[in-house]
XYZ file of C-alpha atoms in Angstrom:
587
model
C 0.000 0.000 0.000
C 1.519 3.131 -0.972
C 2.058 6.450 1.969
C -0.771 8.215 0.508
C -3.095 5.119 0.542
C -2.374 4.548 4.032
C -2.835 8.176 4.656
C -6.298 8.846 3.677
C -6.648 5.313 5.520
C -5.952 6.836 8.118
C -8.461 9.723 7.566
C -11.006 7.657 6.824
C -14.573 8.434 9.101
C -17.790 6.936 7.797
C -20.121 8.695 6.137
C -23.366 9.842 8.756
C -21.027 9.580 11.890
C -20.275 13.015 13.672
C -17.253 11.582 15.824
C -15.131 14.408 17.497
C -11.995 12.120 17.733
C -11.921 11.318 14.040
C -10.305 15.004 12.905
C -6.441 15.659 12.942
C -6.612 16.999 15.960
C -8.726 15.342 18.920
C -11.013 17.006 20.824
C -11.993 16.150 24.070
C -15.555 16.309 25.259
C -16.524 18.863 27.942
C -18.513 17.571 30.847
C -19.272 20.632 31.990
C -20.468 22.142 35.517
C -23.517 19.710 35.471
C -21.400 16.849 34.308
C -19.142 16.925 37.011
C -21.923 16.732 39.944
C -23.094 14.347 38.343
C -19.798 12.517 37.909
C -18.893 13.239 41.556
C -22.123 11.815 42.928
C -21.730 8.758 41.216
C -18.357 8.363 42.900
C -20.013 8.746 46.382
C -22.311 6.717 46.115
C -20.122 3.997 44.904
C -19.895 0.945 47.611
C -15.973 1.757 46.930
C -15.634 5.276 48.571
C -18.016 3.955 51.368
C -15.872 1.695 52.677
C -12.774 4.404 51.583
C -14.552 7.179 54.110
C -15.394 4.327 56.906
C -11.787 3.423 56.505
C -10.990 6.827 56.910
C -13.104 7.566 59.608
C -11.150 4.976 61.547
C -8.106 6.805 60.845
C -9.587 10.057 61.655
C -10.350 8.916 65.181
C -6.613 7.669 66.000
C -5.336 11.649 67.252
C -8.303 11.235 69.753
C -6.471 8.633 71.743
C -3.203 9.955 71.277
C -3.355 13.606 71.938
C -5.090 14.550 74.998
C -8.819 16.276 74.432
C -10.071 19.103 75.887
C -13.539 18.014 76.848
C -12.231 15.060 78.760
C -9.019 16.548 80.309
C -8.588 20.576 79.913
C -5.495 19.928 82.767
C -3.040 18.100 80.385
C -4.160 19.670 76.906
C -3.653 23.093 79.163
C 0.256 21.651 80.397
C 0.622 19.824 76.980
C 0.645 23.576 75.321
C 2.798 24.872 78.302
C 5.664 21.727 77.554
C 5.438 22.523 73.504
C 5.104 25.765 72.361
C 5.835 25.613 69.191
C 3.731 22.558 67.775
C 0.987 22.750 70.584
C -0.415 25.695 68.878
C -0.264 24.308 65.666
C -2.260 21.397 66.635
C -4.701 23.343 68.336
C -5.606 25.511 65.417
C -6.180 21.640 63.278
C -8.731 20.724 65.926
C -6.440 17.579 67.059
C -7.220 18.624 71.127
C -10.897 18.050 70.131
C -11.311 15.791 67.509
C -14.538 14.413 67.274
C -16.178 18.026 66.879
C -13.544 18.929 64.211
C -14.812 20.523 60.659
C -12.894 17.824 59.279
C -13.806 14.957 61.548
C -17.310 15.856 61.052
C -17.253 16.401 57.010
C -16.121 13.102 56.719
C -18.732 11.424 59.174
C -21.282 13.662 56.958
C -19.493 12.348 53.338
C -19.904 8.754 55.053
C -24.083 9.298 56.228
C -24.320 9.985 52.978
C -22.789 7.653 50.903
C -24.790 5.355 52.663
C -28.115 7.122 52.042
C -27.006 7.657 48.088
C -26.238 3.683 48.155
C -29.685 2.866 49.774
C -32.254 4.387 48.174
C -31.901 3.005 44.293
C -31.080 -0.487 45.279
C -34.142 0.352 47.916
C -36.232 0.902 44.864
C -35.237 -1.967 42.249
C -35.557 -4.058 45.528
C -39.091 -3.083 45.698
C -39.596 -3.716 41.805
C -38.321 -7.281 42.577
C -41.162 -7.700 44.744
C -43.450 -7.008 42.928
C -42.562 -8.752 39.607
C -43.166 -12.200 39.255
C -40.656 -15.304 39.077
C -38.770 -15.234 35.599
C -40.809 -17.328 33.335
C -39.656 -21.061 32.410
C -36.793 -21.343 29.735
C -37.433 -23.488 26.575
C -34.135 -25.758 27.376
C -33.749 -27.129 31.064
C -30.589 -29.165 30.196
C -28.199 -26.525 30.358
C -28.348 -25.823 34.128
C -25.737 -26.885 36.617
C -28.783 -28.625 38.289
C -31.506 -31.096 36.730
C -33.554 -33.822 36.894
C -36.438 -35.789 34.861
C -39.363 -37.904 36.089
C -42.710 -39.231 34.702
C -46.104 -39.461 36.493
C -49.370 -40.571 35.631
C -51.408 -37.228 36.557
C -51.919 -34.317 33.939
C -49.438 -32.073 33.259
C -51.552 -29.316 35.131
C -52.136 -31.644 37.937
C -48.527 -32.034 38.270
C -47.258 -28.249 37.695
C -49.592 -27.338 40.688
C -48.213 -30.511 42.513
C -44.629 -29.258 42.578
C -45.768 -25.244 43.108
C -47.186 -26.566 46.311
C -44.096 -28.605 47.231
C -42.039 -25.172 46.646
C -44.111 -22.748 48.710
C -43.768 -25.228 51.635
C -46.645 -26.054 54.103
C -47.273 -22.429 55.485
C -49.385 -20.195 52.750
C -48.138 -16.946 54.706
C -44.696 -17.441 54.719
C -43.726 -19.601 51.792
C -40.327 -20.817 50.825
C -40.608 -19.967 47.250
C -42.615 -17.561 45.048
C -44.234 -19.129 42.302
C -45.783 -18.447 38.917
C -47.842 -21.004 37.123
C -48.421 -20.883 33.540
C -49.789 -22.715 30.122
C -47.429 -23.191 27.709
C -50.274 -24.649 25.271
C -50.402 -27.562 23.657
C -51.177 -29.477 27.040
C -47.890 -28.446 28.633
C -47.559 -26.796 31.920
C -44.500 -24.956 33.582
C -44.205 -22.948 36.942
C -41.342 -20.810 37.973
C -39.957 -20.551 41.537
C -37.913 -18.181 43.076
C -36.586 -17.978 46.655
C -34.139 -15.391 48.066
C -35.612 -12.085 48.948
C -34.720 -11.264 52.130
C -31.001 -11.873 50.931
C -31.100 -8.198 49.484
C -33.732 -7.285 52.541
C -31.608 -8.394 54.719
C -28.692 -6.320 52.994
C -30.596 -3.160 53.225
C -31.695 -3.706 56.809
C -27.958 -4.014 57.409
C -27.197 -0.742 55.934
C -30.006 1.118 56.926
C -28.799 -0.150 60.728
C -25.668 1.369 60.015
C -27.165 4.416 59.007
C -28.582 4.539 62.170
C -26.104 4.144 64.329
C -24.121 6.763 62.918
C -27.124 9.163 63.483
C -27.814 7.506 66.773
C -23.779 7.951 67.865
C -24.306 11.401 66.478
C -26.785 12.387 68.669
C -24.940 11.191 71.630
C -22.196 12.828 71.668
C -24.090 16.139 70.949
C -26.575 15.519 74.335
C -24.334 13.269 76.495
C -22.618 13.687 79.690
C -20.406 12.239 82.127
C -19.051 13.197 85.715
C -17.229 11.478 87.924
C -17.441 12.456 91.759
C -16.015 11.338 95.003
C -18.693 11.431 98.013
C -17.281 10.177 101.520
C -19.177 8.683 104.170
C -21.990 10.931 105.804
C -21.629 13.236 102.783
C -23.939 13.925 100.012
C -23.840 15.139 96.264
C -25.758 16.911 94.047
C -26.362 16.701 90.637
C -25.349 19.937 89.381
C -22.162 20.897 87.173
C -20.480 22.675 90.057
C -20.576 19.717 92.374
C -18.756 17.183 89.885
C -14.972 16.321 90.213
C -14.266 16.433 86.575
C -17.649 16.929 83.630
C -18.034 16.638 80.283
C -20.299 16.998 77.415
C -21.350 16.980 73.870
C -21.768 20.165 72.045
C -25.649 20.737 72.347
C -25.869 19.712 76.047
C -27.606 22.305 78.403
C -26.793 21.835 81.668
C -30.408 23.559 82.963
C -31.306 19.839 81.852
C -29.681 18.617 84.304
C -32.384 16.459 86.680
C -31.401 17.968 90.581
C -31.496 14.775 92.740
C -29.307 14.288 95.258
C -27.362 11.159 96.221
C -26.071 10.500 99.831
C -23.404 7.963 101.233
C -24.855 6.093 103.901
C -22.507 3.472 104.499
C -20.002 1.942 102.235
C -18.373 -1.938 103.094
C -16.255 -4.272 101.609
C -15.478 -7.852 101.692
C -11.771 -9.453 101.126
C -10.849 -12.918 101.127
C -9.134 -13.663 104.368
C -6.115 -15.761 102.456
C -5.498 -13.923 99.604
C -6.933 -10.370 100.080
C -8.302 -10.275 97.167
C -11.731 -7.859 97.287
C -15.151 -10.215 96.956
C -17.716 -7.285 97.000
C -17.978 -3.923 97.362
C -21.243 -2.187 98.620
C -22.310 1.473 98.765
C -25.754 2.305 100.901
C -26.867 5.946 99.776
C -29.890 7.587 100.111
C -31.380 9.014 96.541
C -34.014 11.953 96.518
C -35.229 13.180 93.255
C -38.170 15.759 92.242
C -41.131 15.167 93.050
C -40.056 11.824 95.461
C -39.222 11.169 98.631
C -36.060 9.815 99.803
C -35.269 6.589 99.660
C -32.828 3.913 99.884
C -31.095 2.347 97.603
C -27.725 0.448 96.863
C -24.728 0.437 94.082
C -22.363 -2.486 93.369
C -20.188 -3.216 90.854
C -21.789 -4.194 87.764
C -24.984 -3.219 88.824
C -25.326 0.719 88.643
C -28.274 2.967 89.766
C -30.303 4.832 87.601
C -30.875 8.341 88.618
C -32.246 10.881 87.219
C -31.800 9.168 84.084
C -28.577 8.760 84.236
C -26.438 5.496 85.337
C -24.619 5.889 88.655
C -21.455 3.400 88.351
C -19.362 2.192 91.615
C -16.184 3.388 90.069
C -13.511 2.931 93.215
C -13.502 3.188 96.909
C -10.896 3.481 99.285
C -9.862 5.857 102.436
C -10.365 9.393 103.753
C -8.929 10.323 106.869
C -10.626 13.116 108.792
C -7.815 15.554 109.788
C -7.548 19.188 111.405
C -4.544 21.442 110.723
C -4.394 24.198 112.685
C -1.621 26.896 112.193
C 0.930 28.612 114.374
C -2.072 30.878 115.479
C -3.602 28.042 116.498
C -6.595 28.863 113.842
C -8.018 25.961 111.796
C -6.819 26.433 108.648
C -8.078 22.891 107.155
C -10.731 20.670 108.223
C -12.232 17.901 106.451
C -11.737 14.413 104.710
C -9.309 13.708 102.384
C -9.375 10.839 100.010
C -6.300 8.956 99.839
C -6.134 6.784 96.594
C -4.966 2.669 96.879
C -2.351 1.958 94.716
C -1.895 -2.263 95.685
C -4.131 -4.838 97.048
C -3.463 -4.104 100.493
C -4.918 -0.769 99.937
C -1.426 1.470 100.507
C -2.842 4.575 100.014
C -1.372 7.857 98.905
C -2.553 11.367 99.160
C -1.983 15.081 99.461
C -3.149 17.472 102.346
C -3.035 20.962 100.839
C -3.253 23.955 103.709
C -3.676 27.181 102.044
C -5.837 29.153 104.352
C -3.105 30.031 107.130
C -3.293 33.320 108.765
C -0.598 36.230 109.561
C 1.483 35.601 106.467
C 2.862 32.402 107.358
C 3.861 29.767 104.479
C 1.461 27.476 103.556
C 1.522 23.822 104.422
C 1.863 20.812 102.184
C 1.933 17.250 103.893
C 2.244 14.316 100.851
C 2.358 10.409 102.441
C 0.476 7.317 102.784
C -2.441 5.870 104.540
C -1.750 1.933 105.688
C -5.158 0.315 106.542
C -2.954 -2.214 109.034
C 0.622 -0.552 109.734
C 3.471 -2.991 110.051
C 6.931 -1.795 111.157
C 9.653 -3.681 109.135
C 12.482 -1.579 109.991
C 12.871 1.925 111.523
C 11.859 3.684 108.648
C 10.089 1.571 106.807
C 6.165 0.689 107.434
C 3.796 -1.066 105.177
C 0.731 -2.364 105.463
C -0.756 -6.075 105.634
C -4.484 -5.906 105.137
C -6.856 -3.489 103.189
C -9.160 -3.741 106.265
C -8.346 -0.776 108.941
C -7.694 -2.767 112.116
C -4.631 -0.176 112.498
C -4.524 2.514 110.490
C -1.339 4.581 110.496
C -0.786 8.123 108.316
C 3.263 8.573 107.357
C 3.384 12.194 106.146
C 6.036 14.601 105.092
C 5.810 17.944 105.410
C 6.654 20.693 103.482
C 5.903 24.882 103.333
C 5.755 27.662 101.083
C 3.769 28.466 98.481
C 1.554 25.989 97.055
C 0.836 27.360 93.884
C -3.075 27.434 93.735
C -3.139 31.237 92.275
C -1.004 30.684 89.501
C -3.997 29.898 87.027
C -2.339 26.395 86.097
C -4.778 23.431 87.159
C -3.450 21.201 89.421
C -4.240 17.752 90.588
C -5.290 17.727 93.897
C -3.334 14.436 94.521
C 0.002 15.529 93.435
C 1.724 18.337 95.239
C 3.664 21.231 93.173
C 7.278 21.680 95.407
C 8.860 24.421 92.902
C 7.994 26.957 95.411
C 7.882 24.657 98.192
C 10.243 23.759 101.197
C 10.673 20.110 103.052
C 10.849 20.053 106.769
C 14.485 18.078 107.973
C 15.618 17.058 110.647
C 18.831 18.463 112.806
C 20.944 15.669 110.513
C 19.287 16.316 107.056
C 16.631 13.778 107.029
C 13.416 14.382 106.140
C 10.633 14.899 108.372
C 8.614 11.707 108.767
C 5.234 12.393 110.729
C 3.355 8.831 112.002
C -0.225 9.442 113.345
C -3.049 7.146 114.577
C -6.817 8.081 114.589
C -7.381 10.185 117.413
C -3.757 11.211 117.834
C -2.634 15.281 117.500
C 1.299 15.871 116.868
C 3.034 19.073 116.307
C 4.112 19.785 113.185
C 7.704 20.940 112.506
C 9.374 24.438 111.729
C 6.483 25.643 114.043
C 3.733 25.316 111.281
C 1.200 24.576 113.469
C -0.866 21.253 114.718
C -1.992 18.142 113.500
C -5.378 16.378 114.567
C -6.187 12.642 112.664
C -9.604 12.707 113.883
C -11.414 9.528 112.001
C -11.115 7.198 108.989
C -14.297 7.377 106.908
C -14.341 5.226 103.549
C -14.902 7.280 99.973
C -16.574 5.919 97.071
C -15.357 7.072 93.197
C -18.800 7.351 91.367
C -19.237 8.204 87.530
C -22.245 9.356 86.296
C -23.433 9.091 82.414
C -26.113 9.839 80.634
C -26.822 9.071 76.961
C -30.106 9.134 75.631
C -29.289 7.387 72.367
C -28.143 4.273 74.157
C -30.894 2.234 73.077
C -30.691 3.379 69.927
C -27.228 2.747 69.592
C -28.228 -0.921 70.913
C -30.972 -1.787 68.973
C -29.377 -0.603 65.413
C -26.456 -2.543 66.469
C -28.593 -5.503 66.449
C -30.671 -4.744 63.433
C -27.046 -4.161 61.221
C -26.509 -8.106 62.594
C -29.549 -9.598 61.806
C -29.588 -7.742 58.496
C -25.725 -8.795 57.838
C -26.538 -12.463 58.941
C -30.205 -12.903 56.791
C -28.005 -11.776 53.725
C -24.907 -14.060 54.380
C -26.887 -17.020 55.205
C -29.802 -16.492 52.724
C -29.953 -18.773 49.433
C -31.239 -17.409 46.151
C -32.245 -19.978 44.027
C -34.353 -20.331 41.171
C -35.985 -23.452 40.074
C -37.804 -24.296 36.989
C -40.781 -27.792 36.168
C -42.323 -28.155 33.295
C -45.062 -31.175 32.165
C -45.667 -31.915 29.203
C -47.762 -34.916 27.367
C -45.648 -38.125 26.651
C -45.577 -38.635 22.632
C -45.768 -41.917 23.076
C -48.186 -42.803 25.845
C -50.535 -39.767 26.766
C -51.188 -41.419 29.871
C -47.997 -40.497 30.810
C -46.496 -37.244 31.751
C -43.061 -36.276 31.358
C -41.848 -33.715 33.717
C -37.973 -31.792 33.339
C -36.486 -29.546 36.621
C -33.849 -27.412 36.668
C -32.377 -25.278 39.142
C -29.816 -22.281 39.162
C -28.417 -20.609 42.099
C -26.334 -16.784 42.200
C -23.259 -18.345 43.478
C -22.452 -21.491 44.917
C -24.733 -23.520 46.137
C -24.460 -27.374 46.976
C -27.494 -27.755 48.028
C -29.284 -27.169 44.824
C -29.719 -31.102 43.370
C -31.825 -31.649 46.910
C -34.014 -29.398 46.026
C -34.758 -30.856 42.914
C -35.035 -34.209 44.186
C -37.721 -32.913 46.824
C -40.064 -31.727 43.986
C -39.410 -34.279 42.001
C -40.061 -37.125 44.787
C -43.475 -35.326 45.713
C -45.345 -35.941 42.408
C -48.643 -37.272 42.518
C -48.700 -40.651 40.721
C -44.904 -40.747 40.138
C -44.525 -43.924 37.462
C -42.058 -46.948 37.527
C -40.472 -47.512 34.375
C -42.346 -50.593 33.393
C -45.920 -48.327 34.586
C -47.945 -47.089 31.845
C -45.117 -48.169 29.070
C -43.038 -51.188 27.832
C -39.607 -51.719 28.430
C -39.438 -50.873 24.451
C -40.695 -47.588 24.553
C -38.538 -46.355 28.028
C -34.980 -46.351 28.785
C -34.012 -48.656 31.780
C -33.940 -46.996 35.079
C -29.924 -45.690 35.678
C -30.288 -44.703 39.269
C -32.073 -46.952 41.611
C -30.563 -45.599 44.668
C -32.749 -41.819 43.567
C -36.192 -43.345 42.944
C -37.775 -45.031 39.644
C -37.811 -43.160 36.624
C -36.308 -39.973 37.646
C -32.967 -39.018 35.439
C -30.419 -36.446 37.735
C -27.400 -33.946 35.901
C -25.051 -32.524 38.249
C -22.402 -31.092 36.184
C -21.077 -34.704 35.605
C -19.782 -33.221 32.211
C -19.109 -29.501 31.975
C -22.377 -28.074 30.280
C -22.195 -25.802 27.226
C -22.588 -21.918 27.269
C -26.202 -21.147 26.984
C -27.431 -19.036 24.168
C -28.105 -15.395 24.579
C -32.041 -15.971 24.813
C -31.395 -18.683 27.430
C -28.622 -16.426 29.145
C -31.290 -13.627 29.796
C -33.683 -16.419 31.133
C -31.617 -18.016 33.380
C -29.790 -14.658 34.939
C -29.381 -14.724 38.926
C-alpha cells in the first residue's frame, strides 16, 4: 500500500457519523459544571468510597487517643501547650485537642451518612420492583443448568405443575419458601417458575439502613451526652449539678439547665476481702437518693450493677480511704478541716494522698503534707512501714511535710493528689533527714518548723462514682442488632431459582413427562436436593415398566434416587447457553 493510501486510511470516518476524535486533531468532550456533579455523585455513592470514608473515619479517630482532648481533660491539653510551644499551637488551630467536633472529623462522618443514604435508596427501589414482579418465566431448554432432573407421572401435566408449586411454597401459605408463577405453555404443557431469596437483598438493606442509624444515633450522643465522675465520703452527700462534679463533660448541644437535681447521699459503704489472699469479693455502697417530686429513699450500688438516677447510670467506680484531719496553724486557727481521700495503689490498699493547707493566717507559708495511709501498719524496719491488710484494724498516716507556696493562684490546674514543690520547702531534721510524721486516729502531733498542729480525727471510707447519661443508648443498641440480623439474613440467605415443566408423553398420553432445573447466584451445593424434593413429591410418580413397555422407556440408571427420575449434576461440563437462554436463566 503506498504512503498516501495509508494516509487517507488513516483519515477515513464513515459517512453519517459526527465523531469528534476522528479530525487531525482530537477534541476532548466537555462535561461541563452539570457533568461533574453528576460525575462526583456517582463516585459517592459507589460501595468503593463507602468503605474508603469508613476506613478513613477509623483513621480520623486515631489523634483522639493519642493527643489529649479538651472536653475530657482541659489539665493536660492546658500543660501539653505549656511543655510545647511551638507545635501545641499548631495542633490546636487543626482541631487535634478536640477531635470528634472537628470541621474535618465531622465532614467526613457527613461524606460517610451519605454515601450510605445515596447507596440505599436506588437499590431500595429496584428491591421493591423485585417484589413485585413475578418469578422469571420457564426457559425453553432445562438441560443446560448446573442442576436437573427428569421424572414421569401418571397425573396431567396441570395436575402435576400445581403438585410441585405446592411442594415449593412449603406447608405455610403466609410465609412460603418460594414464590411461584404457574403458567400454560399450550399444547397441554404446563410450567411454573420458583424463586426464593428475597430477604437476601432485605436483609442487605436492613444491614445498611442499621448502620445508618447508628451513625445518626452515635451522632446524637455525643451532641446531648454527659459524664461526671465524683467522690462522696461517708456521711456526705452530692448533688447533681455541674459545680458539684470532680471532673464533667459533654457533647456540644448539652444544656446543663437539663440537668435532673437529685441528690445522692453515702450512707454506708463496706467491703469484703478474702481472708487468704486479700483479694476484694464485694464492694457495697448504701446511699440515700431523693429526686423531684419523690421522697427519699434507699437504695444500693455495686459493681456491675449501677443505679439509675435521674436518668442517668450511677457506676461504683472505686472506693478506698479518707482520713478526717484538722490542721491548725501557728495561730492556732483551723486552717483545714475535712476528709481527704487517699487513693490505693496495691491490694493491700497502701494509700497515697496530698493534704493541701492554704488558708493560714498572719502571712505564714502554707503547708503541704504528701504520704500514705496503711489500713494495718506494720513496722519492718525503723523507717520503713507497710501495710498487711486493706481492712483498717490499724490505720497509720506517714506524712512529710513541706511549706511555702503551694501554687493554687497561679492559674495552672493542678491535681489535687500531686503536690507542686517548685515553690515549696521540706521540713528536715537536725541531721538532714526528712521529716517523717506517724499518726493514729485520734492522735494530734506538732508539726515541725512551728507550722502549726496536726489532729487525725477519724477514717471514713470514699466511694469514686461516675455518672453518664446518653439518651441514644438504646438506639445505639438496637441498630447494632438490626445491622446483625440484616448482615446475617443476607450471608446465610440462598437465592435460588428453580424451573418444572409437564408436558404430554408422545408416546403414551397417559404419561407425563416432567424436566427440573435449578440455578443458584453463586455457589450452592445444596441445589440437586431441592430438585429431588419436587421431584419425589409428584402425585402418581410412574415406575419404568408403569404405563409403558420396556421398548418404549430407557431402563432406570439410578435406583438408589427413585424409579424413573434421570439427575445432571455437572457430571460433564455443560455448554454456554445461548443469549435468549442467558437472559432467562440470569441470577
Amino acid at each position: 500500500m503506498s504512503a498516501t493510501g495509508t494516509s487517507d486510511q488513516q483519515r477515513y470516518t464513515p459517512q453519517g457519523i459526527d465523531d469528534a476524535f476522528a479530525g487531525d486533531t482530537p477534541v476532548l468532550p466537555q462535561l461541563g459544571p452539570v457533568g461533574w456533579l453528576r460525575w462526583a455523585w456517582r463516585q459517592l455513592s459507589s460501595m468503593r468510597v463507602a468503605l474508603l470514608l469508613l476506613m478513613l473515619l477509623a483513621v480520623a479517630a486515631v489523634p483522639g487517643s493519642v493527643f489529649p482532648q479538651r472536653p475530657q481533660f482541659p489539665e493536660k491539653v492546658a500543660q501539653y501547650l505549656l511543655d510545647h510551644p511551638t507545635l501545641g499551637p499548631l495542633l490546636d488551630r487543626v482541631g487535634m485537642f478536640d477531635v470528634y467536633t472537628s470541621i474535618w472529623f465531622s465532614a467526613i462522618y457527613l461524606l460517610l451518612f451519605i454515601s450510605l443514604v445515596s447507596c440505599i435508596l436506588p437499590r431500595t427501589r429496584s428491591h421493591l420492583r423485585a417484589l413485585r414482579a413475578s418469578p422469571p418465566r420457564t426457559p425453553r431448554r432445562l438441560d443446560r443448568f448446573p442442576a436437573q432432573g427428569s421424572a414421569a407421572s401418571g397425573a396431567t401435566p396441570e395436575v402435576v405443575v400445581r403438585a410441585a408449586a405446592s411442594t415449593l411454597r412449603g406447608r405455610y401459605a403466609r410465609l412460603p419458601r418460594f414464590r411461584t408463577d404457574i403458567r400454560d405453555e399450550g399444547h397441554g404443557t404446563w410450567s411454573v417458575s420458583a424463586e426464593r431469596g428475597y430477604l437476601r437483598e432485605t436483609g442487605n438493606l436492613v444491614f445498611h439502613l442499621a448502620l445508618v442509624g447508628l451513625l445518626v444515633s452515635v451522632a446524637t450522643g455525643q451532641m446531648l451526652h454527659y459524664r461526671g465522675q465524683t467522690i462522696v465520703v461517708e456521711g456526705h452527700g452530692f448533688a447533681n449539678a455541674q459545680t458539684d462534679y470532680d471532673t464533667f463533660e459533654a457533647g456540644s448541644a448539652f444544656d446543663p439547665a437539663t440537668l435532673v437535681p437529685f441528690t445522692l447521699g453515702l450512707d454506708r459503704f463496706t467491703s469484703r476481702f478474702d481472708p487468704r489472699t486479700l483479694q476484694s469479693r464485694a464492694f457495697l455502697a448504701e446511699v440515700t437518693l431523693a429526686e423531684p417530686g419523690t421522697a427519699p429513699r434507699a437504695a444500693t450500688i455495686q459493681v456491675n450493677h449501677p443505679l439509675t438516677a435521674g436518668g442517668a447510670k450511677v457506676y461504683l467506680q472505686g472506693n478506698g480511704y479518707a482520713p478526717d484531719v484538722v490542721v491548725r496553724d501557728a495561730a492556732g486557727k483551723v486552717a483545714f478541716s475535712g476528709a481527704v481521700p487517699f487513693l490505693p495503689q496495691d491490694t493491700v490498699y497502701t494509700s497515697n494522698g496530698v493534704i493541701k493547707v492554704p488558708d493560714v493566717s498572719g502571712g505564714q507559708p502554707q503547708i503541704g503534707l504528701v504520704g500514705s495511709l496503711l489500713p494495718t501498719a506494720q513496722q519492718v524496719s525503723p523507717a520503713v512501714w507497710r501495710s498487711v491488710n486493706p481492712e483498717p484494724t490499724d490505720p497509720v498516716l506517714v506524712l512529710a511535710v513541706w511549706s511555702g507556696n503551694l501554687g493554687l493562684d497561679t492559674g495552672v490546674p493542678q491535681n489535687v493528689y500531686t503536690l507542686d514543690d517548685a515553690r515549696m520547702k521540706q521540713s528536715v531534721e537536725a541531721d538532714g533527714t526528712p521529716v517523717t510524721i506517724r499518726i493514729r486516729p485520734g492522735e494530734t502531733v506538732a508539726l515541725p518548723d512551728g507550722l502549726g498542729t496536726l489532729e487525725f480525727r477519724a477514717l471514713p471510707r470514699f466511694v469514686a462514682l461516675d455518672l453518664r447519661y446518653d439518651p441514644a443508648l438504646a438506639f445505639v443498641l438496637t441498630f447494632a442488632l438490626l445491622a446483625l440480623a440484616g448482615l446475617a439474613t443476607s450471608l446465610f440467605t440462598p437465592r435460588r431459582r428453580v424451573w418444572v415443566r409437564a408436558s404430554p408423553d408422545p408416546a403414551d398420553p397417559r404419561r407425563t413427562l416432567v424436566s427440573a432445573a435449578a440455578l443458584a447466584r453463586g455457589d450452592d451445593i445444596a441445589l440437586p436436593t431441592e430438585i429431588d424434593r419436587v421431584l419425589a413429591a409428584l402425585p402418581d410418580r410412574l415406575d419404568v415398566h408403569d404405563g409403558a413397555s420396556a421398548s418404549d422407556t430407557e431402563p432406570d440408571t439410578h435406583p438408589d434416587t427413585g424409579p424413573d427420575i434421570d439427575h445432571h449434576r455437572d457430571a460433564h461440563p455443560r455448554p454456554a447457553l445461548d443469549p435468549h437462554d442467558q437472559e432467562e436463566a440470569q441470577s
